[in-house]
Amino acid sequence: MRRALNINLLPSALALAVSLPVAGYVQAQEIELDIPAQALGSALQEFGRQADLQVLYSPTDVEGKKSTTVKGKLDPQQAINALLAGTSTIHTLSGNALTVTAAGASAGLELSPTQVTGNVLGNITEDSGSYTPGTIATATRLTLTPRETPQSITVITRQHIEDFALNNVDDVMRHTPGITVSAYDTDRTNYYSRGFSVNSFQYDGIPSTVRNVGYSAGNTLSDMAIYDRVEVLKGATGLLNGAGSLGATINLIRKKPTSQFKGHVQLGAGSWDNYRSEVDVSGPLTESGNVRGRAVAAYQDKNSFMDHYSRKTETYYGITEFDLSPDTMLTVGFDYQDNTPKGSSWSGSFPLVNSNGSINKMSRSYNNGTTWSSWEQNTRTAFAMLEHDLGDGWVTKFQLDHKINSYHADLGSIQFVEPQADGTAQINGQKYTGDTKSTSADLYATGPFSLFGREHELVVGGSIGTSHWKGKGYWAPTWPQGNIVDFYNWNGKIDRPIYGPAQQYTDDTIRQSGTYMTARFNVMDDLNVILGGRVANYHVTGLNPSYKESGRFVPYAGAIYDLNENFSVYTSYTDIFQPQESTYKDRNQTLLEPDEGQNYELGLKGEFFEGRLNSSLAYFEVHQDNRAVPDDAYNNQTPAPQNYAFKSSKAVTKGYEAEISGELSPGWQVQGGYTHKIVRDADSKKISTFEPEHQVNLNTTYKLKGDLDKFTIGAGLRWQSKGWYEIYNSPLDRNQDITQEAYWLVDLMTRYQITKSLSATVNVNNIFDKSYYTNVGFYNSAAYGEPRNVMFSTRWDF
């Protein structure tokens, strides 16, 4: 949403504008508005979009100010008065241009072309100080508030990320209600939602076709220094993804350049020699501000509570916005991330079963990996966006994203049934190398249209993506000095093995395309209906079995009814499909049919305190077809077949969740939720039992008042009920449940604002030093969560 602004504020501040001008705009006509209370800058952007007005203001004039809620049919002047009430600003409305300045500020204006853009991805959360978003677009491509979105969605804002030092995606997911974080080992993590693995990632709303979770494409280790927020859409998300996860989609929204010069430097030090530095600089690159840029660099070097493990992480990010014309903006950028570990564990941190069938009980510091074991991951991304204002409220956007995700895994660890009766164990060594090159593109147009005397919204678009994964696996090491070690006195030291030719080759290409459409119908003043669908095409070719899906229709339907000023009820339906991994073949060596699922949801959403607080209560069901499960009747034959077979099964997840996010009172931010779910198979047996049936996640901060107003204090609470995983105990020749009992985790934080620009923060995680597993059962192994740890950091803003 763009328009030329022939205006320039004082040299110390750049004008920000959102415009959807309409020829012959009549100032006195009434307009339908729905703008929750929020940061004043984002509220003015939204007002400009809904009212078809140019909105001009200096970011310094609105910094730290909050708008009030504006809802209903009002003439422009009434709406402006309501929006700006209590903000200590003055304004002028001339034609289709609204100019807002701070009371008492000079309005010295000079003629000069300055252009900026509204954010069709939703409101930027940076500098909002809030734990709740203004608007979001992950669910339907429509820019809606959480209350207007007929599906469960959690947004971890920039303020939440900074308060609790959430430095990577793993950290963010641990703070996301309803998400289970399971560590395969030190460098690979999987997430679960509603009974399903989460392998659907988006970047600025563009779906990624990279999905090799087991080989880890670097998604889970992404550094949060370059992102404004993380949006997690629960349930099936086929409308925009096409093929993807049944449980959730994770959308990472990148930071944008700012219209005025700003930045920060942050340094931190913590437990286990954990050192981190971060630099972020942003602002105009030309005098008029028609070119803006941002650069971010972050570096972290840390050891671990686990013996002989360390990791270095480097992150670099650059983005530039160019105003090509009064109506067109081009954005180009890149990011570069390296994760280089030493002493990586592999398949948990220790094996669960020993040679006599007993369960091993190892210390949290035990590391089954060798000192040279390393699962190195690297990501290179280049992206571009072209936005154009078509007029009359219509905007079109083209996005392009190219990624190279590579890994080099030279691995050695103690696995399987160990130790033997004499206390010795074998080191298992394997090596994996490879990369995935992927390109995704998306083009859509969105805007209002009139039907039956009412105004509605429409999105029409299409996307295409391809990814090519090439890799090698080496499974036959030769150990020059042998590979037998002392299990109980293991220090990770052993010579590297020598590998011959590769035993495994991967050369697979995934091509996905689709067209989609979404319409939001304003049926009544209090009732909106969202209808949409996607026609998806999916094709896998390569060394693994080929699979093709053409013309598959993925529907979406939702309805939201406003009960009163605070509450709305909603219902929604969507589905999704996911072609099977190449290992999921039946007894005839035929790939199983795609995993399919339908998501049903019914709920209540609320806005309180003029929109500064959002809440939701939802009941959901996910119905799954073609879930891959072992074909035991075939696999357990004597003699055992040469191929291990799977079969399709049905599963149903039923559950409910409650969430809250935002400001309870001035200075008091909160985000939390409770989730209950049970997953059952076709025989009503509970499955996915390593995911707890009950989860509580609550994080809150409070800025003290009076003489203590330089302090902000906060706490995080996480609780989950017991989870268990059934393993096969081969020495005892029987199945056995491994259980993680229910547990609480408590985190604390304190920030002291030394000066206006300088602050110091202390974060203490797991303050009661609870010992717990973050994974049980993966290749009959276990991995511990982090013990108590502390991080001290200082930040200088300029």
PDB file of C-alpha atoms in Angstrom, residues 286-377:
ATOM      1  CA  THR A 286      19.556   8.832   0.892  1.00  0.00           C
ATOM      2  CA  GLU A 287      18.711  12.350   2.018  1.00  0.00           C
ATOM      3  CA  SER A 288      15.086  12.042   0.960  1.00  0.00           C
ATOM      4  CA  GLY A 289      14.711   8.624   2.586  1.00  0.00           C
ATOM      5  CA  ASN A 290      13.592   6.901  -0.610  1.00  0.00           C
ATOM      6  CA  VAL A 291      16.249   4.233  -0.039  1.00  0.00           C
ATOM      7  CA  ARG A 292      16.451   2.602   3.386  1.00  0.00           C
ATOM      8  CA  GLY A 293      18.674  -0.167   4.691  1.00  0.00           C
ATOM      9  CA  ARG A 294      19.365  -2.382   7.647  1.00  0.00           C
ATOM     10  CA  ALA A 295      22.316  -4.568   8.627  1.00  0.00           C
ATOM     11  CA  VAL A 296      22.479  -7.108  11.453  1.00  0.00           C
ATOM     12  CA  ALA A 297      25.358  -9.251  12.683  1.00  0.00           C
ATOM     13  CA  ALA A 298      25.318 -11.708  15.582  1.00  0.00           C
ATOM     14  CA  TYR A 299      27.959 -14.065  16.928  1.00  0.00           C
ATOM     15  CA  GLN A 300      27.661 -16.641  19.700  1.00  0.00           C
ATOM     16  CA  ASP A 301      30.321 -18.932  21.126  1.00  0.00           C
ATOM     17  CA  LYS A 302      29.251 -21.266  23.899  1.00  0.00           C
ATOM     18  CA  ASN A 303      30.170 -24.438  25.679  1.00  0.00           C
ATOM     19  CA  SER A 304      27.554 -26.652  27.293  1.00  0.00           C
ATOM     20  CA  PHE A 305      26.434 -28.482  30.417  1.00  0.00           C
ATOM     21  CA  MET A 306      27.334 -31.588  28.397  1.00  0.00           C
ATOM     22  CA  ASP A 307      30.932 -32.805  28.373  1.00  0.00           C
ATOM     23  CA  HIS A 308      33.162 -31.749  25.446  1.00  0.00           C
ATOM     24  CA  TYR A 309      30.378 -30.015  23.488  1.00  0.00           C
ATOM     25  CA  SER A 310      30.521 -26.456  22.141  1.00  0.00           C
ATOM     26  CA  ARG A 311      28.965 -24.487  19.287  1.00  0.00           C
ATOM     27  CA  LYS A 312      29.781 -21.314  17.378  1.00  0.00           C
ATOM     28  CA  THR A 313      27.057 -19.465  15.507  1.00  0.00           C
ATOM     29  CA  GLU A 314      27.559 -16.647  13.002  1.00  0.00           C
ATOM     30  CA  THR A 315      24.677 -14.659  11.521  1.00  0.00           C
ATOM     31  CA  TYR A 316      24.720 -11.809   9.002  1.00  0.00           C
ATOM     32  CA  TYR A 317      21.704 -10.068   7.527  1.00  0.00           C
ATOM     33  CA  GLY A 318      21.177  -7.170   5.143  1.00  0.00           C
ATOM     34  CA  ILE A 319      18.018  -5.661   3.660  1.00  0.00           C
ATOM     35  CA  THR A 320      17.389  -2.591   1.487  1.00  0.00           C
ATOM     36  CA  GLU A 321      14.149  -0.934   0.367  1.00  0.00           C
ATOM     37  CA  PHE A 322      14.037   1.147  -2.831  1.00  0.00           C
ATOM     38  CA  ASP A 323      11.162   3.455  -3.768  1.00  0.00           C
ATOM     39  CA  LEU A 324      11.141   2.921  -7.523  1.00  0.00           C
ATOM     40  CA  SER A 325       8.140   5.148  -8.223  1.00  0.00           C
ATOM     41  CA  PRO A 326       5.307   6.837  -6.331  1.00  0.00           C
ATOM     42  CA  ASP A 327       3.496   3.495  -6.250  1.00  0.00           C
ATOM     43  CA  THR A 328       6.229   0.858  -6.310  1.00  0.00           C
ATOM     44  CA  MET A 329       8.762  -0.397  -3.772  1.00  0.00           C
ATOM     45  CA  LEU A 330      11.478  -3.001  -4.263  1.00  0.00           C
ATOM     46  CA  THR A 331      13.037  -4.852  -1.319  1.00  0.00           C
ATOM     47  CA  VAL A 332      16.157  -6.995  -1.648  1.00  0.00           C
ATOM     48  CA  GLY A 333      18.075  -8.784   1.062  1.00  0.00           C
ATOM     49  CA  PHE A 334      20.170 -11.711   2.174  1.00  0.00           C
ATOM     50  CA  ASP A 335      21.054 -13.689   5.259  1.00  0.00           C
ATOM     51  CA  TYR A 336      24.018 -15.902   6.043  1.00  0.00           C
ATOM     52  CA  GLN A 337      24.071 -18.294   8.988  1.00  0.00           C
ATOM     53  CA  ASP A 338      26.668 -20.855  10.097  1.00  0.00           C
ATOM     54  CA  ASN A 339      26.302 -23.286  12.992  1.00  0.00           C
ATOM     55  CA  THR A 340      29.590 -25.014  13.761  1.00  0.00           C
ATOM     56  CA  PRO A 341      29.541 -27.462  16.708  1.00  0.00           C
ATOM     57  CA  LYS A 342      32.251 -29.636  18.239  1.00  0.00           C
ATOM     58  CA  GLY A 343      31.549 -32.772  20.236  1.00  0.00           C
ATOM     59  CA  SER A 344      28.009 -33.239  18.901  1.00  0.00           C
ATOM     60  CA  SER A 345      25.978 -35.963  20.519  1.00  0.00           C
ATOM     61  CA  TRP A 346      24.187 -38.256  18.089  1.00  0.00           C
ATOM     62  CA  SER A 347      20.860 -39.969  18.765  1.00  0.00           C
ATOM     63  CA  GLY A 348      20.175 -38.538  22.195  1.00  0.00           C
ATOM     64  CA  SER A 349      22.965 -38.044  24.708  1.00  0.00           C
ATOM     65  CA  PHE A 350      23.110 -41.662  25.961  1.00  0.00           C
ATOM     66  CA  PRO A 351      21.536 -45.060  25.129  1.00  0.00           C
ATOM     67  CA  LEU A 352      18.632 -46.092  27.363  1.00  0.00           C
ATOM     68  CA  VAL A 353      19.166 -49.878  27.493  1.00  0.00           C
ATOM     69  CA  ASN A 354      22.288 -51.806  28.549  1.00  0.00           C
ATOM     70  CA  SER A 355      23.285 -55.411  27.812  1.00  0.00           C
ATOM     71  CA  ASN A 356      21.275 -56.963  30.668  1.00  0.00           C
ATOM     72  CA  GLY A 357      18.108 -55.034  29.795  1.00  0.00           C
ATOM     73  CA  SER A 358      18.388 -52.491  32.621  1.00  0.00           C
ATOM     74  CA  ILE A 359      17.699 -48.799  31.982  1.00  0.00           C
ATOM     75  CA  ASN A 360      20.808 -46.596  32.112  1.00  0.00           C
ATOM     76  CA  LYS A 361      20.727 -43.637  34.501  1.00  0.00           C
ATOM     77  CA  MET A 362      23.426 -41.233  33.382  1.00  0.00           C
ATOM     78  CA  SER A 363      24.324 -37.756  34.601  1.00  0.00           C
ATOM     79  CA  ARG A 364      23.145 -34.720  32.649  1.00  0.00           C
ATOM     80  CA  SER A 365      26.712 -33.995  31.603  1.00  0.00           C
ATOM     81  CA  TYR A 366      27.142 -37.356  29.834  1.00  0.00           C
ATOM     82  CA  ASN A 367      27.762 -36.981  26.100  1.00  0.00           C
ATOM     83  CA  ASN A 368      27.722 -40.071  23.901  1.00  0.00           C
ATOM     84  CA  GLY A 369      29.526 -38.174  21.108  1.00  0.00           C
ATOM     85  CA  THR A 370      33.219 -38.059  20.313  1.00  0.00           C
ATOM     86  CA  THR A 371      35.209 -34.829  20.617  1.00  0.00           C
ATOM     87  CA  TRP A 372      35.375 -34.542  16.814  1.00  0.00           C
ATOM     88  CA  SER A 373      31.730 -35.397  16.190  1.00  0.00           C
ATOM     89  CA  SER A 374      30.034 -32.450  14.477  1.00  0.00           C
ATOM     90  CA  TRP A 375      26.709 -31.794  12.769  1.00  0.00           C
ATOM     91  CA  GLU A 376      27.583 -28.571  10.950  1.00  0.00           C
ATOM     92  CA  GLN A 377      24.734 -26.659   9.285  1.00  0.00           C
TER      93      GLN A 377
END
